[in-house]
XYZ file of C-alpha atoms in Angstrom:
374
model
C -120.619 25.429 6.756
C -123.984 25.558 8.446
C -124.700 29.490 7.936
C -123.037 32.048 6.279
C -124.379 35.549 5.529
C -124.536 37.637 2.151
C -122.147 39.583 2.958
C -119.491 36.438 3.097
C -121.271 34.843 -0.509
C -120.553 38.296 -1.909
C -116.761 39.120 -0.869
C -116.299 35.606 -1.939
C -118.428 34.932 -4.858
C -120.330 31.352 -4.058
C -124.204 31.941 -3.393
C -125.688 29.949 0.209
C -126.818 27.317 -1.255
C -123.184 25.935 -2.169
C -122.150 26.992 0.817
C -124.497 25.405 3.176
C -125.621 22.245 0.420
C -121.685 20.963 0.733
C -121.008 21.780 -3.391
C -117.460 23.922 -1.744
C -116.417 22.825 1.163
C -114.088 25.577 3.051
C -111.075 23.805 3.435
C -111.086 23.443 -0.650
C -111.336 27.167 -0.995
C -109.098 27.939 1.543
C -105.270 28.837 0.459
C -102.533 26.021 -0.737
C -99.905 28.073 0.685
C -102.217 27.824 3.935
C -103.369 24.862 4.933
C -100.831 23.211 6.642
C -99.900 26.471 9.361
C -103.483 26.536 9.630
C -104.079 23.241 10.481
C -101.359 23.604 13.270
C -102.717 26.431 14.890
C -105.890 25.616 15.162
C -104.270 21.796 16.595
C -103.032 24.287 19.011
C -105.968 26.149 20.717
C -108.402 23.059 20.812
C -105.329 21.033 23.180
C -104.539 24.242 25.079
C -108.349 24.194 25.040
C -108.752 28.413 24.128
C -112.517 28.509 23.278
C -111.264 32.230 21.418
C -108.894 32.288 18.784
C -107.847 34.756 15.735
C -105.565 34.015 13.197
C -104.982 34.604 9.179
C -105.274 33.192 5.882
C -106.628 33.289 1.738
C -109.310 31.825 0.320
C -109.769 31.751 -2.926
C -112.525 33.470 -4.643
C -115.275 31.368 -6.868
C -113.973 34.100 -9.550
C -110.054 32.598 -9.151
C -108.611 35.488 -7.259
C -107.386 35.071 -4.371
C -107.737 37.605 -0.966
C -107.257 37.720 2.201
C -109.184 37.660 6.282
C -108.267 38.113 9.707
C -110.640 35.310 11.731
C -111.606 35.425 14.577
C -113.232 32.394 16.476
C -115.485 31.499 18.833
C -116.282 27.683 19.859
C -119.678 27.331 20.853
C -120.033 24.593 23.514
C -123.297 22.995 24.544
C -124.003 22.184 28.440
C -122.052 19.286 29.178
C -118.563 20.902 27.078
C -118.591 19.536 23.875
C -118.109 21.947 20.803
C -121.597 22.221 18.875
C -120.120 24.524 16.107
C -117.438 27.577 14.871
C -118.518 31.074 14.953
C -116.929 32.677 12.580
C -116.269 36.410 12.245
C -114.308 37.155 9.093
C -112.382 40.877 8.139
C -111.084 41.219 5.068
C -107.657 42.971 5.067
C -106.755 42.661 1.629
C -105.792 45.704 0.774
C -103.817 45.611 4.535
C -103.119 42.738 4.087
C -101.432 43.437 0.336
C -99.871 47.473 1.941
C -97.654 45.741 3.872
C -96.923 43.636 1.603
C -95.962 46.444 -0.700
C -93.926 48.263 2.746
C -92.685 44.358 3.327
C -90.792 44.676 -0.966
C -89.344 48.775 0.159
C -87.965 47.305 3.242
C -86.849 44.559 1.923
C -85.467 46.764 -1.004
C -83.847 49.921 0.891
C -81.927 47.695 3.050
C -80.284 46.074 0.627
C -79.678 49.560 -0.766
C -78.428 50.321 2.686
C -76.181 47.048 2.766
C -74.986 48.151 -1.044
C -73.930 50.861 0.186
C -72.310 50.592 3.627
C -70.791 47.942 1.815
C -69.255 49.910 -1.111
C -68.478 53.866 0.278
C -67.784 55.697 4.194
C -70.846 56.348 5.874
C -72.337 58.828 8.775
C -75.086 60.784 9.723
C -75.266 63.374 11.359
C -77.951 65.655 13.178
C -78.747 69.576 12.926
C -76.222 70.465 15.385
C -73.913 67.719 13.556
C -73.093 65.170 16.261
C -73.529 61.463 15.407
C -75.498 58.954 15.994
C -74.738 56.238 12.749
C -70.906 55.447 10.924
C -71.280 52.414 9.142
C -67.736 49.483 9.731
C -66.563 51.297 7.273
C -66.279 54.269 8.008
C -64.912 53.330 11.656
C -61.760 51.078 8.968
C -61.017 54.770 7.458
C -60.781 57.160 10.782
C -59.459 53.707 12.583
C -61.812 55.322 15.215
C -64.599 53.031 16.700
C -68.286 53.267 16.959
C -68.821 53.219 20.447
C -66.398 56.711 20.476
C -67.749 58.321 17.198
C -71.557 57.812 18.718
C -71.830 61.107 19.798
C -69.117 63.170 19.177
C -69.568 66.797 17.114
C -67.570 67.837 13.991
C -65.314 70.711 15.161
C -65.629 73.521 12.671
C -64.902 76.530 14.853
C -62.392 76.424 12.046
C -63.661 75.279 9.063
C -61.331 76.160 5.875
C -63.826 77.570 3.748
C -65.201 74.345 1.738
C -66.159 72.951 4.337
C -68.054 76.591 5.057
C -69.455 75.963 2.204
C -70.272 72.314 2.775
C -72.340 73.939 6.165
C -73.687 77.066 4.488
C -75.409 74.403 1.457
C -76.995 71.866 3.124
C -77.663 74.027 5.771
C -80.048 75.865 3.328
C -81.785 71.995 2.434
C -79.237 72.162 -0.612
C -77.132 69.005 -1.314
C -73.363 69.659 -1.372
C -70.766 67.224 -3.481
C -66.519 68.080 -3.039
C -63.273 66.926 -1.771
C -63.318 66.402 2.125
C -60.275 65.043 4.173
C -60.750 63.279 7.293
C -57.552 62.473 9.751
C -57.124 58.817 10.778
C -56.642 58.599 15.146
C -53.744 57.038 14.252
C -52.277 59.972 12.457
C -52.527 60.658 8.547
C -54.504 61.683 6.024
C -57.636 60.407 4.545
C -59.356 62.145 1.520
C -63.708 61.425 0.427
C -64.860 61.799 -2.824
C -68.194 63.350 -0.253
C -72.333 63.722 -1.159
C -74.097 65.241 1.966
C -77.786 64.803 1.570
C -79.425 67.086 3.514
C -83.000 64.577 4.938
C -86.190 66.509 5.899
C -88.947 65.761 7.513
C -92.785 66.305 6.233
C -92.803 70.117 6.605
C -89.348 70.061 4.555
C -87.491 71.145 7.776
C -84.577 68.820 7.557
C -83.988 66.767 10.950
C -80.355 65.519 9.394
C -77.557 65.445 7.237
C -76.839 61.762 5.402
C -73.133 61.544 4.244
C -72.385 59.343 1.746
C -67.383 59.531 1.550
C -65.816 57.995 -1.263
C -61.982 56.925 -0.621
C -59.655 59.470 -3.108
C -56.945 59.417 -0.756
C -54.975 57.179 -4.165
C -55.760 59.689 -6.854
C -55.260 62.509 -4.675
C -51.298 61.823 -3.503
C -50.877 61.247 -7.640
C -52.068 64.386 -8.225
C -50.089 65.986 -5.184
C -46.966 64.125 -6.588
C -48.135 65.592 -10.425
C -48.107 68.946 -9.458
C -44.958 69.355 -7.740
C -43.830 67.418 -10.532
C -45.809 69.143 -12.227
C -43.791 72.950 -10.221
C -39.743 71.325 -11.020
C -41.282 70.746 -14.610
C -42.171 74.671 -14.498
C -39.297 75.728 -12.845
C -36.405 73.647 -15.775
C -38.954 75.093 -18.323
C -38.019 78.153 -16.762
C -34.501 78.019 -16.156
C -34.587 77.225 -19.792
C -36.590 79.664 -21.682
C -33.841 81.824 -19.184
C -30.958 80.588 -20.531
C -31.643 78.969 -24.246
C -33.475 80.027 -27.435
C -35.791 77.020 -28.048
C -38.796 75.597 -30.225
C -40.838 72.696 -30.747
C -42.180 71.460 -33.566
C -43.831 68.720 -35.127
C -43.519 64.953 -36.465
C -43.834 67.341 -40.006
C -41.971 69.728 -38.717
C -44.661 72.112 -38.365
C -43.382 74.283 -35.173
C -46.173 74.408 -32.176
C -44.430 76.649 -29.649
C -41.743 79.272 -29.635
C -40.084 81.166 -27.080
C -39.209 84.768 -26.773
C -35.703 84.549 -26.601
C -35.948 82.685 -30.226
C -38.238 85.701 -31.412
C -36.222 88.439 -29.626
C -32.388 87.207 -31.557
C -34.920 86.556 -34.857
C -36.506 89.427 -34.914
C -39.878 87.828 -35.689
C -43.105 87.867 -33.782
C -44.556 84.823 -31.859
C -47.056 84.681 -34.507
C -45.066 85.187 -37.781
C -43.094 81.619 -36.458
C -45.457 78.728 -35.391
C -47.173 76.995 -37.123
C -44.030 77.703 -40.175
C -40.830 75.432 -40.756
C -37.543 75.532 -40.089
C -37.066 77.048 -43.710
C -37.867 80.317 -42.730
C -34.697 80.581 -40.783
C -32.304 79.007 -43.507
C -29.839 80.911 -44.217
C -28.485 78.985 -47.372
C -25.002 78.337 -45.817
C -26.121 74.422 -45.488
C -26.624 71.841 -47.908
C -28.601 70.161 -48.816
C -26.662 66.529 -47.078
C -26.116 68.164 -43.854
C -30.191 68.781 -42.988
C -31.523 65.415 -44.704
C -29.026 63.820 -41.715
C -30.275 65.390 -38.893
C -33.861 63.863 -39.963
C -32.565 60.674 -40.699
C -30.634 61.066 -37.328
C -33.956 62.992 -35.586
C -36.442 60.641 -36.523
C -35.299 57.436 -36.254
C -34.884 58.854 -32.183
C -31.596 60.173 -31.721
C -30.737 63.166 -30.642
C -29.152 65.400 -33.381
C -26.002 67.577 -32.271
C -24.648 71.065 -35.055
C -24.070 73.756 -35.481
C -26.280 75.894 -38.109
C -25.975 79.852 -39.866
C -29.731 80.556 -39.278
C -31.299 84.184 -40.961
C -33.110 86.698 -39.126
C -36.552 88.437 -40.419
C -34.048 91.242 -41.368
C -31.235 89.192 -43.231
C -29.299 89.458 -41.175
C -27.364 85.933 -39.706
C -27.107 83.918 -36.212
C -25.300 80.706 -35.591
C -26.595 78.519 -33.052
C -25.470 75.216 -30.916
C -27.895 73.008 -31.719
C -29.394 70.316 -30.076
C -32.750 67.922 -31.105
C -34.113 65.770 -28.728
C -36.955 63.621 -30.307
C -40.126 62.875 -27.891
C -41.546 59.658 -28.240
C -44.272 57.685 -27.735
C -45.104 54.405 -25.653
C -44.071 53.192 -28.926
C -40.849 54.272 -29.109
C -41.235 56.099 -32.433
C -40.588 60.478 -32.366
C -44.438 62.352 -32.864
C -42.407 65.775 -31.431
C -39.442 67.553 -31.508
C -37.272 70.169 -29.005
C -34.705 71.564 -30.692
C -32.119 73.570 -27.647
C -29.887 76.514 -28.547
C -27.644 78.640 -27.863
C -26.111 81.560 -28.836
C -22.820 81.389 -30.391
C -22.738 84.134 -32.746
C -20.190 86.750 -30.744
C -17.476 83.103 -30.390
C -18.425 81.721 -34.631
C -17.410 85.798 -36.054
C -14.274 85.008 -33.066
C -13.317 82.697 -34.871
C -13.661 83.808 -38.119
C -11.301 86.468 -37.455
C -9.200 84.748 -35.791
C -8.989 82.024 -38.560
C -8.208 84.961 -41.068
C -4.914 86.111 -39.313
C -3.819 83.139 -39.537
C -4.354 83.538 -43.566
C -3.119 86.284 -43.503
C 0.770 85.391 -41.632
C 0.473 82.840 -43.699
C 0.349 84.931 -47.499
C 2.850 87.595 -44.752
C 5.195 84.236 -43.723
C 4.981 83.056 -48.207
C 5.597 86.742 -48.402
C 8.338 87.349 -46.020
C 10.372 83.601 -47.617
C 10.190 84.791 -51.103
C 11.746 88.123 -50.777
C 14.315 87.071 -49.163
C 15.284 84.749 -51.663
């Protein structure tokens, strides 16, 4: 260094004397990571006789801090064309470089996030007229359309359903919309997505694009559809059963947890008078303890019990029921609930009783007749 301004001394922290007397050489304060690159650049400029050049590098200040500089170097020649010295203008660009590095880090983070999103979700972007301006690979895979075909196409919303209309109204107002939407595949079939539509706004808060992020829920929707169908079948079966039979459900402790209308009608009890109690409420006293012990032993073992039971009504009357009790088993095969399906056989039992009594009367009459004839 043969000349240095006060500004250079002030920025680097070294005095002019330290630099001019060679106590601190310029190469000694050049950042180690930049030395190789700077040497290559200078060698290139010299070999090509470039007399003015600019490059950027870091210098280590006296306090140990590192600063970025833009070096605008002019090669000063004598009358013989020989190099006399290099005149450099140093511009402190530390703040700018730090900002650039922050931006680069942010861009890297955004790039990584975009990569992660593209790997996990179906993504597309549309303008405010709903023209497609971007789709990722997963969108193409899901819909079976190529990117070239999709870009520029407009979503048709003329005959949109209520869900789509709600989505459009929400995002046009600048709010985020979430819900379930269906797309049709090119070769037929439907694919369902859990969808989030995010309006992108400019500096003035005006929406200029919409980004849509979708996750495939087709398998779940199919399962839900099958479940609804199964529920409809079960619901129809239950309705038919309730219309045809007397039904109640009991937990494994014997507490009644459900009764249908027919049981209420035949027993004379209100629903709230039955549920929460056990079947002793209907005990007529006709059957002995062994009868019910056998019943419970059967159903607690997971087997179906069938038999005829004489039940008592609320007003003290009686009704006979042809009864089937089916245990509901958990994954371990242990009963946790029981459903009792009954059919009113009171008239049949009364007929049988009258028939039995008539037969007995006939037998008695025959005995009397035999005695008389003797």
